[in-house]
Coordinates of C-alpha atoms in Angstrom, one line a residue:
X1 CA -48.5 -279.5 -20.3
X2 CA -51.9 -279.4 -21.9
X3 CA -54.3 -276.9 -20.3
X4 CA -56.9 -278.3 -17.9
X5 CA -59.8 -275.9 -18.9
X6 CA -61.9 -276.7 -15.9
X7 CA -59.0 -275.8 -13.5
X8 CA -58.2 -272.7 -15.5
X9 CA -61.8 -271.5 -15.4
X10 CA -62.0 -272.1 -11.7
X11 CA -58.9 -269.9 -11.2
X12 CA -60.4 -267.2 -13.4
X13 CA -63.5 -267.3 -11.2
X14 CA -61.4 -266.8 -8.1
X15 CA -59.2 -264.0 -9.3
X16 CA -61.7 -261.1 -9.3
X17 CA -62.5 -261.8 -5.6
X18 CA -58.9 -260.9 -4.8
X19 CA -58.4 -258.2 -7.5
X20 CA -61.3 -256.3 -5.8
X21 CA -59.0 -255.7 -2.8
X22 CA -56.3 -254.1 -5.0
X23 CA -56.4 -250.4 -4.0
X24 CA -55.5 -249.1 -7.4
X25 CA -57.9 -251.3 -9.4
X26 CA -60.1 -248.5 -10.7
X27 CA -57.4 -245.8 -11.3
X28 CA -55.2 -248.2 -13.3
X29 CA -57.9 -248.2 -16.0
X30 CA -57.7 -244.4 -16.3
X31 CA -54.6 -243.0 -14.6
X32 CA -53.7 -239.3 -14.5
X33 CA -52.3 -237.9 -17.8
X34 CA -48.8 -237.3 -16.4
X35 CA -48.6 -240.9 -15.2
X36 CA -49.5 -242.2 -18.6
X37 CA -47.0 -239.9 -20.3
X38 CA -44.1 -240.5 -18.0
X39 CA -44.6 -243.7 -16.2
X40 CA -46.8 -246.5 -17.5
X41 CA -49.9 -247.0 -19.8
X42 CA -53.4 -247.8 -18.4
X43 CA -54.4 -251.4 -17.8
X44 CA -57.9 -252.8 -17.2
X45 CA -57.2 -255.8 -15.1
X46 CA -60.8 -257.2 -15.0
X47 CA -61.2 -256.8 -18.7
X48 CA -57.8 -258.6 -19.1
X49 CA -59.2 -261.6 -17.2
X50 CA -62.2 -261.6 -19.5
X51 CA -59.9 -261.7 -22.5
X52 CA -57.9 -264.6 -21.1
X53 CA -61.1 -266.4 -20.3
X54 CA -62.3 -266.0 -23.9
X55 CA -59.0 -267.3 -25.2
X56 CA -59.2 -270.3 -23.0
X57 CA -62.7 -270.9 -24.3
X58 CA -61.7 -270.6 -28.0
X59 CA -58.6 -272.8 -27.5
X60 CA -56.0 -270.1 -28.4
X61 CA -54.6 -270.7 -24.9
X62 CA -54.1 -274.4 -24.9
X63 CA -51.2 -275.1 -22.4
X64 CA -50.7 -274.7 -18.7
X65 CA -47.6 -272.5 -19.2
X66 CA -49.3 -270.3 -21.8
X67 CA -52.2 -269.7 -19.3
X68 CA -49.8 -269.0 -16.5
X69 CA -47.7 -266.6 -18.6
X70 CA -50.7 -264.6 -19.7
X71 CA -51.8 -264.1 -16.1
X72 CA -48.2 -263.2 -15.2
X73 CA -48.1 -260.5 -17.9
X74 CA -51.5 -259.1 -17.0
X75 CA -50.7 -258.6 -13.4
X76 CA -47.2 -257.4 -14.2
X77 CA -48.7 -254.7 -16.5
X78 CA -49.9 -252.9 -13.3
X79 CA -46.2 -252.4 -12.4
X80 CA -47.0 -252.6 -8.7
X81 CA -44.5 -254.6 -6.6
X82 CA -47.2 -255.4 -4.1
X83 CA -49.5 -256.9 -6.7
X84 CA -48.5 -260.3 -7.9
X85 CA -49.9 -263.6 -9.1
X86 CA -47.4 -266.2 -10.3
X87 CA -48.9 -269.5 -11.2
X88 CA -47.1 -272.7 -10.2
X89 CA -46.1 -273.6 -13.7
X90 CA -44.3 -270.2 -14.1
X91 CA -42.6 -270.1 -10.7
X92 CA -41.9 -273.7 -9.7
X93 CA -40.4 -275.5 -12.7
X94 CA -37.6 -273.4 -14.1
X95 CA -35.8 -270.1 -13.5
X96 CA -33.7 -268.6 -16.3
X97 CA -30.5 -266.6 -16.5
X98 CA -27.9 -265.2 -18.8
X99 CA -24.3 -266.0 -17.7
X100 CA -23.1 -262.5 -17.3
X101 CA -24.3 -259.2 -15.7
X102 CA -24.2 -255.8 -17.4
X103 CA -23.4 -252.3 -16.1
X104 CA -24.5 -249.0 -17.6
X105 CA -22.0 -246.2 -16.8
X106 CA -20.9 -242.8 -17.8
X107 CA -17.2 -242.4 -18.9
X108 CA -16.7 -239.3 -16.7
X109 CA -19.9 -238.7 -14.9
X110 CA -21.1 -236.2 -17.4
X111 CA -21.3 -238.0 -20.7
X112 CA -24.4 -240.1 -21.5
X113 CA -24.1 -243.6 -19.9
X114 CA -23.4 -246.5 -22.2
X115 CA -23.9 -250.2 -21.5
X116 CA -20.6 -252.0 -21.0
X117 CA -20.4 -255.4 -22.6
X118 CA -22.6 -254.1 -25.5
X119 CA -21.8 -251.3 -27.8
X120 CA -24.7 -249.0 -27.1
X121 CA -27.8 -248.9 -24.9
X122 CA -30.3 -250.7 -27.2
X123 CA -34.0 -250.3 -27.1
X124 CA -34.0 -254.1 -26.4
X125 CA -32.9 -253.4 -22.8
X126 CA -35.5 -250.8 -22.1
X127 CA -38.2 -253.2 -23.4
X128 CA -36.7 -256.0 -21.3
X129 CA -36.7 -253.9 -18.2
X130 CA -40.5 -253.6 -18.4
X131 CA -40.7 -257.2 -17.1
X132 CA -39.7 -255.9 -13.7
X133 CA -42.0 -255.1 -10.8
X134 CA -41.1 -251.4 -10.4
X135 CA -43.2 -248.7 -12.1
X136 CA -40.7 -246.0 -13.1
X137 CA -38.8 -246.7 -16.3
X138 CA -35.5 -245.4 -15.1
X139 CA -35.7 -247.5 -12.0
X140 CA -36.6 -250.5 -14.1
X141 CA -33.7 -249.9 -16.3
X142 CA -31.3 -249.6 -13.4
X143 CA -32.6 -252.9 -12.0
X144 CA -31.3 -254.7 -15.1
X145 CA -27.7 -254.2 -14.1
X146 CA -25.2 -255.3 -11.5
X147 CA -25.7 -253.2 -8.4
X148 CA -23.6 -253.3 -5.2
X149 CA -26.6 -252.7 -2.9
X150 CA -28.5 -255.6 -4.3
X151 CA -25.4 -257.8 -4.1
X152 CA -25.1 -256.9 -0.4
X153 CA -28.5 -258.5 0.2
X154 CA -27.5 -261.8 -1.2
X155 CA -30.5 -264.0 -1.8
X156 CA -32.9 -261.3 -0.5
X157 CA -31.9 -259.0 -3.3
X158 CA -32.3 -259.1 -7.1
X159 CA -28.9 -260.8 -7.6
X160 CA -26.6 -259.5 -10.3
X161 CA -29.5 -257.7 -12.2
X162 CA -32.6 -258.5 -14.2
X163 CA -30.6 -259.0 -17.4
X164 CA -28.6 -261.9 -15.9
X165 CA -31.7 -263.5 -14.3
X166 CA -32.0 -261.8 -10.9
X167 CA -35.2 -260.6 -9.4
X168 CA -38.2 -260.9 -11.7
X169 CA -35.8 -261.6 -14.6
X170 CA -35.6 -265.2 -13.5
X171 CA -39.2 -265.9 -14.7
X172 CA -38.7 -264.8 -18.3
X173 CA -37.2 -267.4 -20.8
X174 CA -34.4 -265.5 -22.6
X175 CA -34.0 -268.0 -25.5
X176 CA -31.2 -270.4 -26.0
X177 CA -28.4 -267.8 -26.6
X178 CA -27.4 -264.2 -26.1
X179 CA -25.2 -262.5 -28.7
X180 CA -23.2 -259.5 -27.6
X181 CA -21.9 -256.9 -30.1
X182 CA -18.9 -254.9 -29.0
X183 CA -17.9 -251.4 -30.0
X184 CA -15.1 -252.7 -32.3
X185 CA -17.6 -254.7 -34.3
X186 CA -16.8 -258.2 -32.8
X187 CA -19.5 -260.4 -31.4
X188 CA -19.7 -263.1 -28.8
X189 CA -22.5 -265.7 -28.5
X190 CA -23.0 -267.3 -25.1
X191 CA -25.5 -270.0 -24.0
X192 CA -28.3 -269.1 -21.6
X193 CA -29.3 -271.3 -18.7
X194 CA -32.5 -272.8 -17.4
X195 CA -32.3 -274.0 -13.8
X196 CA -34.6 -276.8 -12.8
X197 CA -36.4 -276.4 -9.5
X198 CA -37.7 -280.0 -9.2
X199 CA -36.7 -283.5 -10.2
X200 CA -37.6 -284.7 -13.7
X201 CA -37.2 -288.3 -12.8
X202 CA -39.9 -290.4 -14.5
X203 CA -41.2 -287.3 -16.4
X204 CA -41.6 -288.2 -20.0
X205 CA -44.5 -286.1 -21.0
X206 CA -46.4 -282.9 -20.2
X207 CA -49.0 -284.9 -18.4
X208 CA -46.3 -286.5 -16.2
X209 CA -45.0 -283.1 -15.3
X210 CA -48.5 -281.8 -14.6
X211 CA -49.2 -284.6 -12.2
X212 CA -45.9 -283.9 -10.5
X213 CA -46.7 -280.3 -9.5
X214 CA -50.5 -279.7 -9.8
X215 CA -53.3 -281.2 -7.8
X216 CA -56.7 -280.6 -9.4
X217 CA -59.4 -282.4 -11.3
X218 CA -56.9 -283.5 -14.0
X219 CA -54.2 -284.9 -11.7
X220 CA -54.8 -288.4 -10.4
X221 CA -51.4 -288.6 -8.5
X222 CA -51.0 -285.4 -6.6
X223 CA -47.6 -284.6 -5.4
X224 CA -46.6 -282.8 -2.1
X225 CA -46.6 -279.1 -2.9
X226 CA -43.3 -277.3 -2.3
X227 CA -43.0 -275.6 1.0
X228 CA -42.7 -271.9 0.2
X229 CA -42.1 -270.9 3.8
X230 CA -38.4 -270.9 4.6
X231 CA -37.9 -271.4 8.3
X232 CA -35.4 -269.0 9.9
X233 CA -33.6 -269.9 13.0
X234 CA -32.6 -267.1 15.2
X235 CA -29.5 -269.0 16.1
X236 CA -28.3 -268.8 12.5
X237 CA -28.8 -265.1 12.1
X238 CA -25.9 -262.9 13.2
X239 CA -26.9 -259.9 15.2
X240 CA -24.3 -257.8 13.4
X241 CA -22.6 -258.2 10.0
X242 CA -18.9 -258.5 10.8
X243 CA -17.8 -258.8 7.2
X244 CA -18.3 -255.9 4.8
X245 CA -20.3 -256.8 1.7
X246 CA -18.4 -256.7 -1.7
X247 CA -17.5 -253.1 -2.7
X248 CA -18.1 -251.6 0.7
X249 CA -15.8 -250.4 3.5
X250 CA -16.1 -252.0 6.9
X251 CA -19.1 -250.5 8.7
X252 CA -18.6 -248.5 11.9
X253 CA -22.1 -249.6 13.0
X254 CA -23.3 -252.9 11.6
X255 CA -26.9 -254.0 11.4
X256 CA -28.4 -257.5 10.8
X257 CA -27.5 -259.3 7.5
X258 CA -26.5 -256.0 5.8
X259 CA -30.1 -254.7 6.0
X260 CA -28.7 -251.5 7.6
X261 CA -25.1 -250.3 8.1
X262 CA -23.4 -247.1 9.1
X263 CA -20.2 -245.9 7.5
X264 CA -17.8 -243.0 7.4
X265 CA -16.1 -242.0 4.1
X266 CA -12.4 -242.2 4.0
X267 CA -10.6 -239.2 2.3
X268 CA -9.9 -235.5 2.7
X269 CA -13.0 -233.3 2.6
X270 CA -15.4 -236.0 3.9
X271 CA -14.6 -235.9 7.5
X272 CA -18.0 -234.6 8.5
X273 CA -20.0 -237.0 6.2
X274 CA -21.6 -240.1 7.6
X275 CA -23.6 -242.7 5.5
X276 CA -26.6 -244.6 6.8
X277 CA -27.2 -247.3 4.2
X278 CA -30.6 -249.1 4.2
X279 CA -30.7 -251.4 1.1
X280 CA -33.8 -253.1 2.4
X281 CA -36.8 -252.4 4.7
X282 CA -38.0 -256.0 4.5
X283 CA -39.6 -256.9 7.8
X284 CA -38.6 -260.2 9.2
X285 CA -39.0 -261.1 12.9
X286 CA -35.3 -261.9 13.3
X287 CA -34.2 -258.5 12.1
X288 CA -36.5 -256.0 13.7
X289 CA -34.8 -255.5 17.0
X290 CA -31.2 -255.5 15.7
X291 CA -32.3 -253.2 12.9
X292 CA -33.6 -250.8 15.4
X293 CA -30.5 -251.1 17.6
X294 CA -28.3 -250.2 14.6
X295 CA -30.2 -247.0 13.8
X296 CA -32.2 -246.4 17.0
X297 CA -34.9 -246.9 14.3
X298 CA -38.3 -246.0 14.1
X299 CA -36.0 -244.3 11.6
X300 CA -38.0 -241.1 10.7
X301 CA -38.8 -240.4 14.3
X302 CA -35.1 -240.7 15.3
X303 CA -34.1 -238.2 12.6
X304 CA -37.1 -235.8 13.2
X305 CA -38.5 -236.7 16.7
X306 CA -40.5 -233.5 16.9
X307 CA -42.5 -234.3 13.8
X308 CA -45.7 -236.4 13.9
X309 CA -45.5 -238.7 10.8
X310 CA -48.6 -238.4 8.7
X311 CA -48.7 -241.6 6.6
X312 CA -52.4 -241.5 5.8
X313 CA -53.8 -244.5 4.0
X314 CA -57.0 -246.0 2.8
X315 CA -58.5 -249.3 1.5
X316 CA -60.5 -249.5 -1.8
X317 CA -64.0 -250.0 -0.5
X318 CA -65.6 -253.4 -1.2
X319 CA -68.2 -255.5 0.5
X320 CA -65.8 -258.0 1.9
X321 CA -63.7 -255.3 3.6
X322 CA -66.8 -253.9 5.2
X323 CA -68.1 -257.3 6.4
X324 CA -64.7 -258.3 7.9
X325 CA -64.6 -254.9 9.7
X326 CA -68.1 -255.4 11.1
X327 CA -67.1 -258.7 12.6
X328 CA -63.8 -257.7 13.9
X329 CA -64.9 -254.4 15.4
X330 CA -68.0 -255.9 16.8
X331 CA -66.0 -258.5 18.9
X332 CA -63.1 -256.1 19.7
X333 CA -65.5 -253.5 21.2
X334 CA -66.7 -256.0 23.8
X335 CA -63.3 -256.2 25.5
X336 CA -60.7 -253.7 26.9
X337 CA -57.5 -253.2 25.0
X338 CA -54.7 -254.5 27.2
X339 CA -51.0 -254.7 26.8
X340 CA -49.7 -258.2 27.3
X341 CA -53.0 -259.8 26.4
X342 CA -52.6 -263.6 26.4
X343 CA -55.6 -264.4 24.2
X344 CA -53.9 -264.5 20.9
X345 CA -57.1 -264.5 18.9
X346 CA -58.4 -261.4 20.6
X347 CA -55.1 -259.7 20.3
X348 CA -55.0 -260.4 16.6
X349 CA -58.5 -259.0 16.2
X350 CA -57.8 -255.9 18.3
X351 CA -54.5 -255.1 16.6
X352 CA -55.8 -255.4 13.0
X353 CA -56.9 -252.6 10.6
X354 CA -60.4 -254.1 10.9
X355 CA -60.8 -253.0 14.6
X356 CA -61.6 -249.3 14.3
X357 CA -59.9 -248.6 17.6
X358 CA -56.5 -249.5 16.1
X359 CA -55.7 -246.2 14.4
X360 CA -56.9 -242.7 14.1
X361 CA -58.5 -240.2 11.8
X362 CA -56.3 -237.8 9.8
X363 CA -56.7 -235.3 12.6
X364 CA -55.2 -237.8 15.1
X365 CA -58.6 -238.5 16.8
X366 CA -60.0 -241.9 17.6
X367 CA -62.6 -243.3 15.2
X368 CA -66.0 -243.5 16.9
X369 CA -67.2 -246.6 14.9
X370 CA -66.4 -249.0 12.1
X371 CA -69.0 -247.3 9.9
X372 CA -67.1 -244.0 10.3
X373 CA -63.9 -245.7 9.3
X374 CA -65.1 -247.8 6.4
X375 CA -67.2 -245.1 4.8
X376 CA -67.5 -245.5 1.9
X377 CA -66.0 -242.1 0.8
X378 CA -66.4 -241.0 -2.9
X379 CA -63.1 -239.8 -4.3
X380 CA -62.9 -238.9 -8.0
X381 CA -65.8 -241.2 -8.7
X382 CA -64.4 -244.2 -6.9
X383 CA -65.2 -245.5 -3.4
X384 CA -62.7 -245.9 -0.6
X385 CA -62.6 -246.2 3.2
X386 CA -61.9 -243.0 5.2
X387 CA -58.3 -242.0 5.5
X388 CA -56.6 -243.3 8.6
X389 CA -53.3 -242.9 10.3
X390 CA -51.2 -245.2 12.5
X391 CA -51.6 -244.5 16.2
X392 CA -47.9 -244.7 17.4
X393 CA -49.0 -244.7 21.0
X394 CA -51.4 -247.6 20.7
X395 CA -50.6 -250.4 23.1
X396 CA -50.4 -252.9 20.3
X397 CA -47.8 -251.1 18.2
X398 CA -44.9 -253.3 19.7
X399 CA -47.0 -256.4 18.7
X400 CA -47.7 -255.0 15.2
X401 CA -44.2 -253.6 14.5
X402 CA -41.9 -255.8 16.6
X403 CA -40.4 -252.7 18.2
X404 CA -41.3 -249.9 20.5
X405 CA -41.4 -246.4 18.9
X406 CA -38.9 -244.4 21.0
X407 CA -38.2 -241.3 18.9
X408 CA -40.4 -238.9 20.7
X409 CA -38.9 -235.5 21.6
X410 CA -39.4 -231.8 21.1
X411 CA -35.7 -231.5 20.1
X412 CA -34.6 -230.7 16.6
X413 CA -32.1 -233.5 16.1
X414 CA -31.2 -232.8 12.4
X415 CA -31.6 -230.0 9.9
X416 CA -33.0 -231.0 6.5
X417 CA -30.1 -229.3 4.7
X418 CA -27.7 -231.6 6.6
X419 CA -29.3 -234.8 5.0
X420 CA -29.6 -236.0 1.5
X421 CA -31.5 -239.1 0.4
X422 CA -29.7 -241.1 -2.3
X423 CA -31.5 -243.8 -4.2
X424 CA -31.2 -245.8 -7.4
X425 CA -34.9 -245.7 -8.0
X426 CA -35.5 -249.1 -6.4
X427 CA -37.3 -247.5 -3.5
X428 CA -40.6 -249.1 -2.9
X429 CA -43.1 -250.1 -0.3
X430 CA -41.8 -249.2 3.1
X431 CA -39.0 -247.2 1.5
X432 CA -41.5 -245.1 -0.4
X433 CA -43.3 -244.3 2.9
X434 CA -40.0 -243.4 4.5
X435 CA -39.0 -241.2 1.5
X436 CA -42.4 -239.5 1.6
X437 CA -42.0 -238.6 5.3
X438 CA -38.4 -237.5 4.8
X439 CA -39.1 -235.2 1.8
X440 CA -42.6 -233.9 2.5
X441 CA -42.4 -233.5 6.2
X442 CA -38.7 -233.5 6.9
X443 CA -37.8 -231.2 3.9
X444 CA -34.9 -233.5 2.9
X445 CA -33.8 -233.4 -0.8
X446 CA -33.1 -236.3 -3.0
X447 CA -30.4 -237.6 -5.4
X448 CA -31.3 -240.3 -8.0
X449 CA -28.6 -242.4 -9.5
X450 CA -28.3 -243.9 -13.0
X451 CA -31.3 -244.2 -15.3
X452 CA -31.7 -244.5 -19.0
X453 CA -29.1 -243.0 -21.4
X454 CA -30.5 -239.5 -21.6
X455 CA -30.1 -236.2 -19.8
X456 CA -33.6 -235.9 -18.4
X457 CA -34.5 -235.6 -14.8
X458 CA -35.6 -238.9 -13.1
X459 CA -37.6 -240.0 -10.1
X460 CA -35.9 -240.9 -6.8
X461 CA -38.8 -243.3 -5.8
X462 CA -39.5 -245.7 -8.7
X463 CA -41.2 -248.6 -7.0
X464 CA -44.7 -249.2 -5.5
X465 CA -45.9 -246.4 -3.3
X466 CA -48.6 -248.4 -1.7
X467 CA -48.8 -248.6 2.0
X468 CA -49.7 -252.3 2.7
X469 CA -49.6 -255.7 1.0
X470 CA -51.7 -258.7 1.9
X471 CA -50.9 -262.2 0.7
X472 CA -54.0 -263.7 -0.7
X473 CA -54.1 -266.3 2.0
X474 CA -54.4 -263.5 4.5
X475 CA -57.6 -262.4 2.8
X476 CA -59.0 -265.9 2.9
X477 CA -58.1 -266.1 6.6
X478 CA -59.8 -262.8 7.4
X479 CA -62.9 -263.9 5.7
X480 CA -62.9 -267.2 7.6
X481 CA -62.3 -265.5 10.9
X482 CA -65.0 -263.0 10.3
X483 CA -67.5 -265.8 9.8
X484 CA -66.4 -267.5 13.0
X485 CA -66.8 -264.2 14.9
X486 CA -70.2 -263.5 13.5
X487 CA -72.3 -266.4 12.4
X488 CA -74.7 -264.2 10.5
X489 CA -72.0 -263.7 7.9
X490 CA -71.7 -267.4 6.9
X491 CA -74.2 -266.8 4.0
X492 CA -72.8 -263.4 3.1
X493 CA -70.4 -262.5 0.3
X494 CA -67.6 -263.8 2.5
X495 CA -68.6 -267.4 1.6
X496 CA -67.1 -266.9 -1.8
X497 CA -63.6 -266.8 -0.3
X498 CA -64.0 -270.5 0.7
X499 CA -62.8 -271.4 -2.7
X500 CA -59.1 -272.0 -3.1
X501 CA -58.1 -272.8 -6.6
X502 CA -56.2 -269.6 -7.3
X503 CA -54.4 -269.6 -3.9
X504 CA -53.8 -273.3 -4.1
X505 CA -51.9 -273.0 -7.3
X506 CA -50.1 -269.8 -6.4
X507 CA -46.3 -269.8 -6.3
X508 CA -46.4 -266.2 -5.1
X509 CA -49.2 -263.6 -4.8
X510 CA -50.0 -260.3 -3.2
X511 CA -52.4 -257.4 -3.3
X512 CA -51.8 -253.8 -2.4
X513 CA -54.7 -253.2 -0.1
X514 CA -53.8 -249.6 1.0
X515 CA -53.1 -246.5 -0.9
X516 CA -50.8 -243.9 0.6
X517 CA -52.1 -240.3 0.4
X518 CA -50.1 -237.1 0.9
X519 CA -50.5 -234.6 3.7
X520 CA -52.5 -231.6 2.5
X521 CA -53.2 -233.1 -1.0
X522 CA -56.8 -232.3 -1.9
X523 CA -56.7 -234.1 -5.2
X524 CA -57.3 -237.5 -3.6
X525 CA -54.8 -239.1 -6.0
X526 CA -52.8 -242.0 -4.4
X527 CA -49.0 -241.5 -4.3
X528 CA -48.8 -244.5 -6.6
X529 CA -49.8 -242.2 -9.4
X530 CA -47.8 -239.1 -8.5
X531 CA -44.7 -238.4 -10.7
X532 CA -42.0 -236.6 -8.8
X533 CA -38.5 -235.8 -10.1
X534 CA -35.5 -236.0 -7.8
X535 CA -33.7 -232.8 -6.9
X536 CA -30.5 -234.0 -8.5
X537 CA -29.5 -236.8 -10.9
X538 CA -26.1 -238.4 -11.1
X539 CA -24.8 -240.9 -13.6
X540 CA -23.0 -244.0 -12.5
X541 CA -19.3 -244.2 -13.3
X542 CA -17.3 -247.4 -13.8
X543 CA -15.7 -247.0 -10.3
X544 CA -19.2 -246.9 -8.7
X545 CA -20.0 -250.4 -9.9
X546 CA -17.2 -251.8 -7.6
X547 CA -16.8 -249.1 -5.0
X548 CA -19.9 -247.9 -3.0
X549 CA -17.8 -245.0 -1.5
X550 CA -17.5 -243.5 -4.9
X551 CA -21.3 -243.1 -5.0
X552 CA -21.3 -241.5 -1.6
X553 CA -18.5 -239.1 -2.5
X554 CA -20.3 -238.0 -5.7
X555 CA -23.5 -237.5 -3.8
X556 CA -21.8 -235.5 -1.1
X557 CA -20.0 -233.3 -3.7
X558 CA -23.2 -232.6 -5.6
X559 CA -25.2 -231.8 -2.5
X560 CA -22.8 -229.7 -0.5
X561 CA -20.0 -228.6 -2.8
X562 CA -20.9 -228.3 -6.4
X563 CA -24.5 -228.7 -7.6
X564 CA -23.4 -228.2 -11.2
X565 CA -22.4 -231.9 -11.0
X566 CA -26.2 -232.7 -11.2
X567 CA -27.3 -233.7 -14.7
X568 CA -29.1 -230.7 -16.2
X569 CA -27.7 -228.5 -13.4
X570 CA -30.4 -229.5 -10.9
X571 CA -29.5 -229.7 -7.2
X572 CA -30.5 -227.9 -4.1
X573 CA -27.6 -225.6 -3.2
X574 CA -25.4 -223.2 -5.2
X575 CA -21.8 -224.4 -5.6
X576 CA -20.4 -222.2 -2.8
X577 CA -23.0 -223.2 -0.2
X578 CA -21.9 -224.9 3.0
X579 CA -23.8 -226.8 5.7
X580 CA -24.3 -225.7 9.2
X581 CA -21.5 -227.0 11.4
X582 CA -22.4 -230.4 12.8
X583 CA -20.3 -231.7 15.7
X584 CA -19.2 -235.3 15.8
X585 CA -21.5 -237.3 18.1
X586 CA -19.4 -240.5 18.3
X587 CA -15.9 -241.5 19.1
X588 CA -15.8 -244.2 16.5
X589 CA -12.9 -243.8 14.1
X590 CA -13.6 -243.6 10.4
X591 CA -13.2 -246.9 8.6
X592 CA -10.6 -247.2 5.8
X593 CA -12.1 -246.9 2.3
X594 CA -12.5 -250.0 0.2
X595 CA -10.8 -249.3 -3.1
X596 CA -11.3 -251.9 -5.8
X597 CA -9.8 -251.5 -9.3
X598 CA -8.8 -253.7 -12.2
X599 CA -7.7 -257.2 -11.3
X600 CA -9.1 -256.8 -7.8
X601 CA -12.5 -256.0 -9.2
X602 CA -12.4 -259.1 -11.4
X603 CA -11.3 -261.4 -8.6
X604 CA -14.0 -259.9 -6.4
X605 CA -16.7 -260.7 -8.9
X606 CA -15.3 -264.2 -9.5
X607 CA -15.5 -264.8 -5.7
X608 CA -19.0 -263.4 -5.7
X609 CA -20.2 -265.7 -8.4
X610 CA -19.4 -268.7 -6.3
X611 CA -20.9 -267.4 -3.1
X612 CA -24.5 -267.4 -4.1
X613 CA -26.8 -268.0 -7.0
X614 CA -28.3 -265.1 -8.9
X615 CA -31.7 -266.8 -8.3
X616 CA -33.8 -265.1 -5.6
X617 CA -36.4 -267.3 -4.0
X618 CA -39.6 -265.8 -2.7
X619 CA -40.3 -266.2 1.0
X620 CA -43.6 -265.7 2.6
X621 CA -43.4 -263.6 5.7
X622 CA -45.3 -263.9 9.0
X623 CA -46.4 -260.3 8.9
X624 CA -48.3 -258.4 6.2
X625 CA -45.7 -259.3 3.7
X626 CA -43.4 -257.3 1.5
X627 CA -42.5 -256.5 -2.0
X628 CA -40.7 -259.4 -3.5
X629 CA -37.6 -258.9 -5.7

C-alpha cells in the first residue's frame, strides 16, 4: 500500500496532542540512571515523531505499513503497557505466529534455565522479547514462553507466548520459516503463519487493499470499519468457573472466567497453605461482582482492613487537563453529590477525576478547589498536578468501581509473614498497584519466577506501574464535554481535539495519564522508574510448565521451609523459620492435585491447541481501560 502523505502528516499532527497526556513523557527522555542500566534506555517520543515526519517528507517511508510500523516501534520503545498506538495497517490485516511454543526451564531448579526446543538460550530470544509491552527484561523474556496462567485466561491472555505469536508477538512478522537447532546438532525448519483478519476478495493491488480498510483523502470507496467493541452478554458469562483450566487442580473457590480462583495444595506438608490465584485484574462489567464475591475483594482491604491504602497519583500537567478540570469542577460545584443520581451526565462529571470533590489530598483531606488540585507542581524540573488519593468513602465509588468497598475494620486479619506474593514478572497496571500496597504497606515479601538464563536477582513487578489508562477517544470526549459545559472554552486549546485522523485510524491506543507515587518517597520519581528486586527468585522446572501446583509448592518451600532454595540465597526467612499458627477458617476439603506428566502433558497441549487460537484480540472496555496483552 503506497503511503498517502497527506493522511500521514495529519496523523503526525494529531499525535502530540495525545502524547502530551502521557504522564511519563518528560522522564522517558532522561530516566534515572538505575532504570537505564537495568531496565530500558531513554526514548524521546516527540523527537521520534519529528524523525518519522522527516522521513515521510524525504520519501524514505513510502508505504502505509512502513509508516505504521515505525509508529508502532516508537511507542513500543516506551515499554509502557498503558501507552499504545497501533495503526490499522499493523493491527487489522494480518497477525503472525510460529507453530509451536517454547519453555525455558531449569533441569533441577538450581541449574541455569535452558530453552527447551532450542539448544541454548540465544540472544535472539532476548532481542525478540523487547517487542513486548512490559518494561522489565526478565518479565519480557518470561512472556515469550508457554505459561499456564496466561493459558487459563484463554483469549484474554497472551496465548502460548510471544514467540509463538501470542500477545504483542502477533504483530511482528517472523519471516517465512523458523529453524530450530537441537542439542544433538540436528535441525528442524517449520513454516510460520500469517492469519488474515479480513477478506481479500477483489484485492489485486495495494491500492485495492488501502481502499478496503482506510477512509481518508486517498480512498474513494470507504469500507465499514471493523467494530473493535466486542459485546458481552451477561447470560453467556458463567458466575463461576466449574472446569479447572489446564494444569490446575479444581478450585475450592471459583471466580468468573478464571480471573480469580482459590485452591488448596494436595500433599503432605502443605495442609496449612492456601493459594489465591489472580491471573488478571482486568476490569469488565460482567466480572466485578463475582470477582469480589470470590475474594470478598476490594482485595487489599480484605487482607489488611485496618490499613488505609495510599495509592497516590498525579497527572502530567498540560493545558488541556487544566481546561477540562475547570469545566467539570465548575459545573459539579453547582449541585450536591447524591447517591443514586439519575442524571447520567452530571453523575459522570461528578465522579470523574476532573471534579476536585472526587478524591482527596495525600493527607486524606478534601481539595478546596480545582486550582489546588491541578497545580501545577514542579517536580524535578517537570510539572504535574498535585498528588491525589482515592476517597474510598465517596458516594460514587460503587459507580466508579462497580463494587462497594467493604474491607473496613480495626482487626488484623493477616500477618505479613503468613503471605507471600508470587509473580512471573507480568504484573502490571492494577496488579502493580496491588503489589505496591501489599509490599510497602502490608509488609508482604515477593517471589519472582523464571527470568533470563543467569543467577541475578530479578523484579517481581515487571510491567507498567502507572495508575490509570485513557483510551484516546476518552480524551476527545472529555474535551468535547468540557466545551459543552463551558462555552468560553470553544475557542481554547481544546478545539484542537476536534481532529480525528489519528483516532479514526487506530486499531488500538492508550495513554498512561496517571503516575503512581510511593508513600513517603520524597524523590518525586514515579513508580514506573523504580527498580526493585524480588525478595526471592526461583527458576521454572519442567514440571511447572504443566502443573501449577509445582510452582506453589516451590514457593511455599522457599518462603517457609528453606530459603536457600532462592537463587543466590535470597529469601526472607532462615531455613528453620516457621510461621505463626494459622487456624483453618473454612470447612472446604482440599482439592486433589492435578498431576500431569509425559503423555498426559502432550495430550493436554494437543487438546488446548484446538480449544482456542493463540491470537488475542484487543477489546475496548467501557471503563478507563486496561493494559492489553
